[in-house]
Amino acid sequence: MSQPVLDPRALARHLEAKQFIDGKLVAGKSGQTFDVNSPATGELVGKAAAGDAADVAAAVSSAAAAQAAWAKVPARQRGKLVAECGRLVDEHKEELARLVALETGKALRTESRVEAGVLADAFHFYGGLGSELKGETVPFNPDMLTMTVREPIGVVGAIIPWNVPMMLMALKIAPALVAGNSVVVKSAEEAPFAVLRVAELMGRILPPGVFNILSGMGPECGGPLVAHPKVGKITFTGSVETGKIIYRAAAEKLIPVTLELGGKSPMIVMDDADLDKAVAGAISGMRFTRQGQSCTAASRMYVQRGIHDRFVTALKAKVDAMKMGDPLDETTDIGTIVSRQQYEKVNAYIATGRKEGGTAHECSAMPADAKLAKGLYVRPVIFTGLPKDSKVVREEIFGPVTAVMKFDTFEDALAAANDSEYGLAATIWTKDLKTALDGARRLQAGFVQVNQNLVVQPGLSYGGVKTSGLGKEATLEAMLEHFTTKKTIIVNMA
Ligand code: NAI
Ligand code: MG
């Protein structure tokens, strides 16, 4: 299938029960599969290979064998090949968008096409950085030539989630590959197919074994990947709970990890903020078009008393005007929750918020189409009146649920925003420069923005503090720090 395949069902059938090992789509070792159903209609999208320790052994062995030769390819040439992968996925972006929309329920126009459209950017960005894998010379002793060199780690294991599966994968594998590592990815159960297609495309460009991808369950497939003696580094994006399991397993082997975990990102809106911009920012920040399934979702909105009521009214009106529907329909703004498990979790939080005394403003409307009757749709909810120790205010929901809270002084807002175990992202909305800068400095988060809400961008350091994670992604430094080791070489010239 070398031409783009715009029918996502046909593409899923082509990828059914397959792993990508040693440069080819191959049947999983055990022959076991699991169903991937469309969360919008319940239809079977395809059966995915249920990877286990035997698949991990095959993929790691292929990766380890390929890595030595890959590390000898000049760094700029590795970068060129990775950039070529970017060009190829870009040619296939529409098919990738359709496939990810079908398997995850993310609306095509507002989300899936956006993800597929920026995917190449990560490959192009890192593809240009091969020559930046520099070492240093050290003026240690005039009789000794002393230098450092950056070397690849070896085989990198990457475990990825389902919410932005292709882009989050690219931000891990592109720097790992350019740095001279080989990679084995474990995809998320909910979204195995689009990333497998990306692998198949990359396989036309990269030498066999340099890049492998397995689908399977977390403990049965991700577990053996982390534990494998030849895997020298794990990079993970997902839940705090799984992050801790991975960190413990990595400690047993004393290997480095990068963890990009959850968040409960605050948005502070001051009285003097531009109301229209703040409301638009609340909608994009909360990722209502992605059903709030984002680690940086602006799920705590602290709004100053003077602007609070107007903000809530305008936000409700805007979210009401968004259309929930079939993810593959061009007119749909909001698709579905990814899985039954997440759907139940989100609904339980909405029920809890009501019990805790909050008012749940339900927005938009359930889709009318009968074929979507079993779809995992949740109407976006804006809570007001929640106490500050509410679970809805404190815990990551990963659904279309935000809490709007009133405050009086800037100090109150900052204290509330920082009163969280998380520290991934934050925004502040004000026209006052001093308040903006003071807030930016004092907010405990890895990614702070003033009067805007950009998502992760290649070139801008991305990652959290507190329980939101360890290590940063998306920059040159991330490639150097997380995917290479530094060796010191001292040559006696005397
Ligand atoms: P998860 O953290 O369990 O899954 C993420 C990845 O880890 C998947 O590929 C999964 O198969 C793998 N995994 C699970 N258990 C594992 C284990 N024992 N060893 C190795 N790999 C393992 O997240 P899940 O269950 O999909 O979602 C639960 C919650 O996690 C969400 O409600 C949300 O709060 C959070 N989450 C955060 C994300 C982020 O972007 N930071 C992305 C996805 C979920
Ligand atoms: Mg889980």
XYZ file of C-alpha atoms and ligand atoms in Angstrom:
539
model
C 0.000 0.000 0.000
C 2.302 2.719 -1.186
C -0.328 5.259 -2.218
C -2.359 7.067 0.460
C -5.369 4.974 1.504
C -8.204 7.329 2.268
C -10.597 4.642 3.452
C -9.558 4.190 7.091
C -11.397 0.866 7.377
C -9.395 -0.604 4.498
C -6.189 0.697 6.040
C -7.047 -0.826 9.429
C -7.690 -4.198 7.758
C -4.276 -4.002 6.121
C -2.687 -3.438 9.555
C -4.750 -6.026 11.440
C -2.934 -8.397 13.823
C 0.430 -6.966 12.725
C 3.500 -5.751 14.557
C 6.265 -3.769 12.884
C 9.532 -5.595 13.555
C 12.804 -5.531 11.631
C 11.458 -3.279 8.910
C 8.310 -5.269 8.107
C 4.715 -5.745 9.140
C 4.672 -9.212 10.703
C 2.100 -11.307 12.534
C 2.300 -11.109 16.337
C 4.119 -14.097 17.859
C 1.250 -15.388 19.958
C -1.420 -14.902 17.312
C -3.552 -13.288 20.021
C -5.392 -10.054 19.206
C -7.639 -7.512 20.859
C -10.521 -5.592 19.349
C -10.253 -1.915 18.559
C -13.756 -0.497 18.290
C -14.783 2.889 17.011
C -15.862 4.838 20.094
C -18.420 6.674 17.948
C -20.348 3.716 16.523
C -19.021 0.660 18.349
C -18.068 -0.940 14.993
C -14.959 -3.088 14.935
C -12.152 -1.032 13.399
C -9.804 -3.983 13.460
C -8.104 -6.596 15.579
C -4.732 -5.456 16.865
C -1.857 -7.799 17.704
C -1.684 -8.421 21.460
C 2.064 -8.214 21.891
C 3.848 -10.046 24.678
C 7.369 -10.795 25.878
C 8.123 -12.841 22.745
C 7.346 -9.888 20.455
C 9.381 -7.618 22.725
C 12.322 -10.039 22.495
C 12.116 -10.083 18.689
C 11.794 -6.295 18.392
C 14.601 -5.536 20.852
C 16.894 -8.078 19.256
C 16.293 -6.504 15.841
C 16.796 -3.011 17.308
C 20.015 -3.987 19.076
C 21.436 -5.606 15.932
C 20.601 -2.558 13.789
C 21.817 0.052 16.234
C 25.576 -0.385 15.801
C 25.411 0.273 12.055
C 22.904 3.105 12.537
C 25.241 4.859 14.993
C 27.960 4.769 12.313
C 25.794 6.593 9.779
C 27.002 10.235 9.877
C 24.721 12.233 12.162
C 23.606 14.655 9.456
C 22.732 11.732 7.229
C 20.624 10.202 10.016
C 18.930 13.559 10.322
C 18.285 13.642 6.589
C 16.609 10.240 6.727
C 14.457 11.288 9.682
C 13.465 14.440 7.780
C 12.602 12.195 4.797
C 10.220 10.322 7.121
C 8.622 13.706 7.809
C 8.125 14.309 4.103
C 6.559 10.904 3.621
C 4.146 11.129 6.569
C 3.166 14.554 5.302
C 2.227 13.064 1.927
C 0.051 10.601 3.829
C -1.388 13.051 6.347
C -4.979 12.775 5.196
C -5.088 8.988 5.498
C -3.379 9.181 8.902
C -5.910 11.789 10.037
C -8.836 9.580 8.985
C -7.422 6.502 10.635
C -6.701 8.226 13.933
C -10.186 9.796 13.854
C -11.772 6.379 13.349
C -9.861 4.619 16.120
C -9.869 7.392 18.758
C -13.093 9.329 18.076
C -11.210 12.623 17.678
C -13.015 14.862 15.217
C -11.339 14.934 11.807
C -11.565 18.649 11.044
C -10.762 20.119 14.454
C -8.319 17.539 15.848
C -7.198 14.540 13.820
C -6.251 16.532 10.738
C -4.480 19.039 12.943
C -2.408 16.281 14.570
C -1.536 14.654 11.240
C -0.762 18.102 9.799
C 1.883 18.946 12.407
C 3.382 15.465 12.622
C 6.045 16.140 9.997
C 7.180 19.197 11.938
C 8.731 17.031 14.675
C 10.644 14.974 12.089
C 11.805 18.067 10.228
C 12.841 19.885 13.378
C 14.994 17.027 14.710
C 16.086 16.050 11.220
C 17.976 19.346 11.045
C 19.799 18.844 14.336
C 22.168 15.994 13.463
C 25.207 18.260 13.408
C 24.357 19.649 16.833
C 25.312 16.418 18.617
C 28.500 18.169 19.640
C 30.943 17.556 22.431
C 33.349 19.964 24.093
C 37.052 20.408 24.492
C 38.158 21.098 28.049
C 41.239 23.182 29.018
C 42.134 20.663 31.684
C 45.878 20.374 31.239
C 48.096 21.703 28.412
C 49.674 18.254 28.078
C 46.382 16.484 27.668
C 43.806 16.786 24.930
C 40.586 16.550 26.894
C 37.202 16.341 25.241
C 33.682 15.073 25.597
C 31.676 13.264 22.961
C 27.966 12.523 22.780
C 27.173 8.867 22.204
C 23.817 7.186 21.659
C 22.401 5.161 24.543
C 21.580 2.098 22.408
C 18.036 0.747 22.300
C 15.366 3.197 23.494
C 11.932 1.983 24.605
C 9.072 4.447 24.106
C 5.636 3.942 25.646
C 2.985 6.259 24.285
C -0.655 7.189 24.993
C -3.719 7.451 22.766
C -4.710 11.106 22.949
C -2.245 12.505 20.377
C -0.541 9.219 19.535
C 1.327 10.122 16.345
C 2.631 13.490 17.491
C 3.657 12.308 20.957
C 5.422 9.360 19.343
C 7.251 11.629 16.895
C 8.528 13.880 19.691
C 10.181 10.816 21.232
C 11.414 8.808 18.267
C 12.751 11.643 16.102
C 15.376 12.822 18.636
C 16.173 9.250 19.687
C 16.854 8.236 16.077
C 18.810 11.327 15.074
C 21.028 10.774 18.137
C 21.923 7.320 16.796
C 19.683 5.101 18.930
C 17.343 2.450 17.671
C 13.800 2.443 19.029
C 11.047 0.066 20.087
C 7.671 1.748 20.658
C 4.744 0.246 22.587
C 1.562 1.872 21.327
C -1.551 2.512 23.386
C -4.290 -0.139 23.355
C -6.851 2.434 22.226
C -4.867 3.738 19.241
C -2.600 1.101 17.678
C -3.295 1.570 13.977
C -2.360 5.111 12.927
C 1.052 4.842 14.599
C 1.576 1.430 12.999
C 0.932 2.997 9.612
C 3.479 5.722 10.441
C 5.964 2.915 11.178
C 5.197 1.192 7.900
C 5.868 4.454 6.050
C 9.108 5.055 7.973
C 10.152 1.529 7.059
C 10.493 2.643 3.441
C 13.246 5.024 4.485
C 15.041 3.730 7.594
C 17.190 0.595 7.698
C 15.348 -2.471 9.079
C 15.424 -2.772 12.871
C 16.212 0.872 13.553
C 12.556 1.475 14.270
C 10.058 -1.088 15.596
C 6.574 -0.763 17.035
C 4.449 -3.183 19.029
C 0.825 -3.060 20.055
C -0.364 -4.753 23.207
C -1.532 -4.276 26.766
C 0.465 -2.216 29.263
C 1.634 -4.896 31.701
C 1.928 -7.710 29.114
C 3.784 -5.779 26.409
C 4.971 -2.494 27.963
C 6.183 -4.319 31.097
C 8.612 -6.659 29.289
C 9.853 -3.744 27.161
C 10.823 -1.747 30.252
C 12.364 -4.830 31.880
C 14.316 -6.032 28.838
C 18.053 -6.039 29.671
C 19.026 -4.526 26.313
C 16.692 -1.517 26.619
C 18.836 1.305 27.984
C 16.310 4.119 28.283
C 12.554 4.512 28.619
C 10.603 7.527 27.500
C 6.957 7.533 28.551
C 3.863 9.708 28.262
C 0.750 8.715 30.183
C -0.700 8.547 33.672
C 1.077 9.285 36.938
C 0.186 5.812 38.171
C 1.805 4.003 35.226
C 4.698 6.486 35.281
C 5.520 5.377 38.818
C 5.406 1.681 37.834
C 7.811 2.390 34.977
C 10.115 4.483 37.155
C 10.337 1.626 39.693
C 11.056 -0.957 36.992
C 13.703 1.328 35.482
C 15.298 1.718 38.928
C 15.794 -2.052 39.079
C 17.956 -1.759 35.957
C 19.328 1.692 36.803
C 18.369 3.116 33.434
C 17.261 6.701 32.773
C 13.626 7.602 32.165
C 11.748 10.580 30.815
C 8.194 10.838 32.143
C 5.564 13.151 30.729
C 2.600 12.697 33.059
C -0.654 14.339 33.868
C -1.726 17.822 34.734
C -4.409 20.014 36.236
C -3.458 23.191 34.476
C -4.742 26.486 35.875
C -5.887 29.464 33.829
C -5.989 32.798 35.667
C -8.222 35.492 34.189
C -7.833 38.977 35.651
C -10.599 41.611 35.554
C -8.672 43.631 32.967
C -8.311 40.725 30.507
C -9.731 40.919 26.990
C -12.931 38.909 27.525
C -13.269 37.579 23.975
C -9.652 36.459 23.822
C -9.841 34.857 27.256
C -12.987 32.918 26.319
C -11.447 31.738 23.041
C -8.345 30.787 25.038
C -10.457 28.869 27.547
C -11.958 26.817 24.731
C -8.652 26.027 23.064
C -6.879 25.604 26.414
C -9.486 23.179 27.673
C -9.289 21.285 24.325
C -13.063 21.014 24.161
C -12.641 19.836 20.552
C -10.613 16.899 21.923
C -13.137 16.167 24.662
C -10.619 17.619 27.138
C -8.310 14.651 26.614
C -5.118 16.618 27.011
C -2.426 16.614 29.673
C -2.393 20.424 29.568
C -6.201 20.878 29.611
C -7.104 24.152 31.337
C -9.342 22.321 33.751
C -9.134 24.893 36.567
C -10.202 28.381 35.566
C -9.689 31.067 38.214
C -11.640 34.145 37.142
C -11.612 37.477 38.985
C -14.900 38.590 40.491
C -15.495 41.590 38.203
C -15.355 39.553 34.984
C -16.475 36.150 36.316
C -20.170 36.164 35.392
C -19.610 37.587 31.907
C -16.839 35.022 31.336
C -19.065 32.089 32.342
C -21.975 33.312 30.190
C -19.770 33.836 27.132
C -17.940 30.525 27.605
C -21.218 28.609 27.891
C -22.591 30.270 24.766
C -19.482 29.432 22.740
C -19.305 25.800 23.869
C -23.058 25.470 23.255
C -22.490 26.466 19.646
C -20.037 23.601 19.093
C -21.353 20.547 17.301
C -20.923 17.032 18.650
C -21.088 14.344 16.010
C -19.463 11.676 13.881
C -15.686 12.153 14.119
C -15.345 11.624 10.354
C -17.994 14.219 9.496
C -16.432 17.498 8.329
C -18.982 19.577 10.245
C -18.243 17.975 13.612
C -16.398 20.059 16.209
C -16.406 17.546 19.077
C -16.092 13.761 18.775
C -16.160 11.086 21.452
C -14.310 9.941 24.532
C -11.708 7.360 23.507
C -12.853 4.289 25.459
C -15.570 2.883 27.703
C -13.173 3.017 30.670
C -12.430 6.724 30.164
C -16.118 7.415 29.495
C -17.119 5.903 32.821
C -14.350 7.714 34.630
C -15.406 11.085 33.188
C -19.085 10.520 33.998
C -18.193 9.499 37.552
C -16.341 12.810 38.012
C -19.353 14.752 36.740
C -21.588 12.933 39.253
C -19.053 13.610 42.030
C -18.915 17.311 41.182
C -22.703 17.531 41.480
C -22.617 15.739 44.843
C -19.918 18.102 46.039
C -22.305 21.006 45.484
C -21.175 22.252 42.086
C -23.522 23.465 39.372
C -22.891 21.524 36.157
C -23.620 23.628 33.093
C -23.963 21.048 30.322
C -23.251 22.488 26.890
C -23.729 21.538 23.254
C -26.088 18.655 22.454
C -25.868 14.912 21.978
C -25.694 13.944 18.296
C -29.093 13.009 16.884
C -27.834 10.443 14.346
C -29.120 6.956 15.276
C -25.883 5.270 14.211
C -24.101 7.208 16.968
C -26.571 6.142 19.677
C -24.000 3.879 21.321
C -21.191 6.411 20.880
C -19.142 7.460 23.905
C -20.353 11.059 23.837
C -20.162 13.290 26.883
C -21.590 16.785 26.719
C -18.969 19.378 27.769
C -19.503 20.465 31.370
C -18.575 23.799 32.918
C -18.774 23.590 36.701
C -19.286 26.611 38.890
C -19.618 26.813 42.654
C -17.312 23.896 43.493
C -15.442 23.936 46.803
C -11.673 24.167 46.368
C -11.033 20.702 47.791
C -13.465 19.125 45.311
C -12.091 16.107 43.449
C -13.158 17.811 40.219
C -10.891 20.743 41.099
C -7.937 18.651 42.292
C -7.758 15.530 40.135
C -6.995 15.047 36.456
C -10.259 14.088 34.700
C -9.054 13.883 31.095
C -12.525 14.673 29.847
C -14.580 17.722 28.760
C -15.039 19.006 32.302
C -13.712 22.283 33.631
C -14.213 24.096 36.929
C -14.590 27.879 36.948
C -13.825 29.530 40.293
C -14.154 33.133 41.425
C -11.315 35.003 43.141
C -10.739 38.480 44.536
C -7.008 39.175 44.619
C -4.148 38.095 42.385
C -2.415 36.584 45.436
C -5.502 34.413 46.101
C -5.477 33.215 42.497
C -1.763 32.383 42.534
C -2.061 30.510 45.819
C -5.010 28.477 44.499
C -3.287 27.783 41.172
C -0.140 26.517 42.913
C -2.079 24.438 45.432
C -1.868 21.314 43.271
C 0.258 18.204 43.070
C 0.642 18.887 39.336
C 2.703 21.480 37.493
C 2.521 21.002 33.743
C 1.106 24.161 32.151
C -0.564 27.414 33.178
C -1.885 30.551 31.549
C -2.543 34.060 32.786
C -4.800 36.582 31.077
C -4.252 40.272 31.814
C -3.246 43.533 30.134
C -1.031 44.497 33.070
C 2.623 43.725 32.404
C 3.649 43.519 36.052
C 0.880 41.057 36.908
C 1.703 38.988 33.828
C 5.416 38.747 34.608
C 4.890 38.231 38.315
C 2.441 35.424 37.565
C 4.704 33.850 34.956
C 7.568 33.773 37.455
C 5.583 32.479 40.390
C 3.303 29.894 38.759
C 4.644 26.404 39.461
C 4.477 24.906 35.983
C 6.816 23.921 33.178
C 4.987 25.765 30.387
C 3.470 29.170 31.195
C 1.786 31.448 28.680
C 0.372 34.951 28.873
C -2.721 35.846 26.829
C -2.500 32.813 24.583
C -2.681 29.051 24.534
C -0.256 27.379 22.171
C 0.142 23.611 22.301
C 3.518 21.856 22.385
C 5.878 23.228 19.693
C 9.131 21.727 18.417
C 11.847 24.068 19.674
C 10.096 25.044 22.912
C 10.966 23.059 26.013
C 7.961 21.090 27.179
C 7.408 19.132 30.378
C 6.234 19.466 33.926
C 7.337 19.948 37.511
C 5.970 18.215 40.630
C 4.061 15.028 39.723
C 3.640 16.155 36.111
C 6.883 14.505 35.149
C 10.618 14.222 34.877
C 12.614 15.708 32.034
C 11.645 17.945 29.128
C 10.876 17.223 25.512
C 10.777 18.941 22.126
C 14.152 20.749 22.030
C 17.773 20.204 21.041
C 18.650 19.968 24.749
C 16.005 17.258 25.165
C 17.774 15.219 22.466
C 21.184 15.740 24.052
C 20.127 15.157 27.649
C 17.691 12.300 27.174
C 18.976 10.326 24.210
C 22.764 10.509 24.492
C 25.420 9.879 27.112
C 28.451 12.078 27.493
C 31.860 10.429 27.400
C 35.027 12.139 28.574
C 38.199 11.331 26.620
C 41.653 12.387 27.860
C 44.668 11.924 25.601
C 48.093 12.293 27.141
C 50.198 14.360 24.698
C 53.293 14.638 26.843
P -1.737 4.759 31.045
O -0.653 5.587 31.641
O -2.113 3.533 31.801
O -1.325 4.322 29.559
C -0.330 4.969 28.787
C 0.555 3.905 28.136
O 1.196 3.150 29.148
C -0.215 2.911 27.275
O 0.571 2.587 26.150
C -0.324 1.713 28.186
O -0.484 0.494 27.519
C 1.000 1.749 28.910
N 1.014 1.019 30.176
C 0.003 0.849 31.060
N 0.411 0.104 32.099
C 1.701 -0.216 31.880
C 2.679 -0.980 32.597
N 2.391 -1.574 33.758
N 3.929 -1.103 32.074
C 4.236 -0.512 30.902
N 3.355 0.213 30.178
C 2.111 0.364 30.657
O -2.973 5.707 30.814
P -4.484 5.303 30.434
O -4.876 4.091 31.223
O -4.605 5.271 28.969
O -5.291 6.569 30.959
C -5.492 6.783 32.344
C -5.304 8.231 32.702
O -3.961 8.626 32.424
C -6.124 9.238 31.918
O -7.409 9.385 32.447
C -5.321 10.483 32.074
O -5.603 11.076 33.314
C -3.886 9.995 32.081
N -3.240 10.139 30.760
C -2.364 11.160 30.555
C -1.797 11.363 29.313
C -0.850 12.488 29.057
O -0.810 12.995 27.953
N -0.021 12.880 30.009
C -2.123 10.508 28.171
C -3.019 9.421 28.490
C -3.549 9.267 29.746
Mg -3.969 2.607 32.356
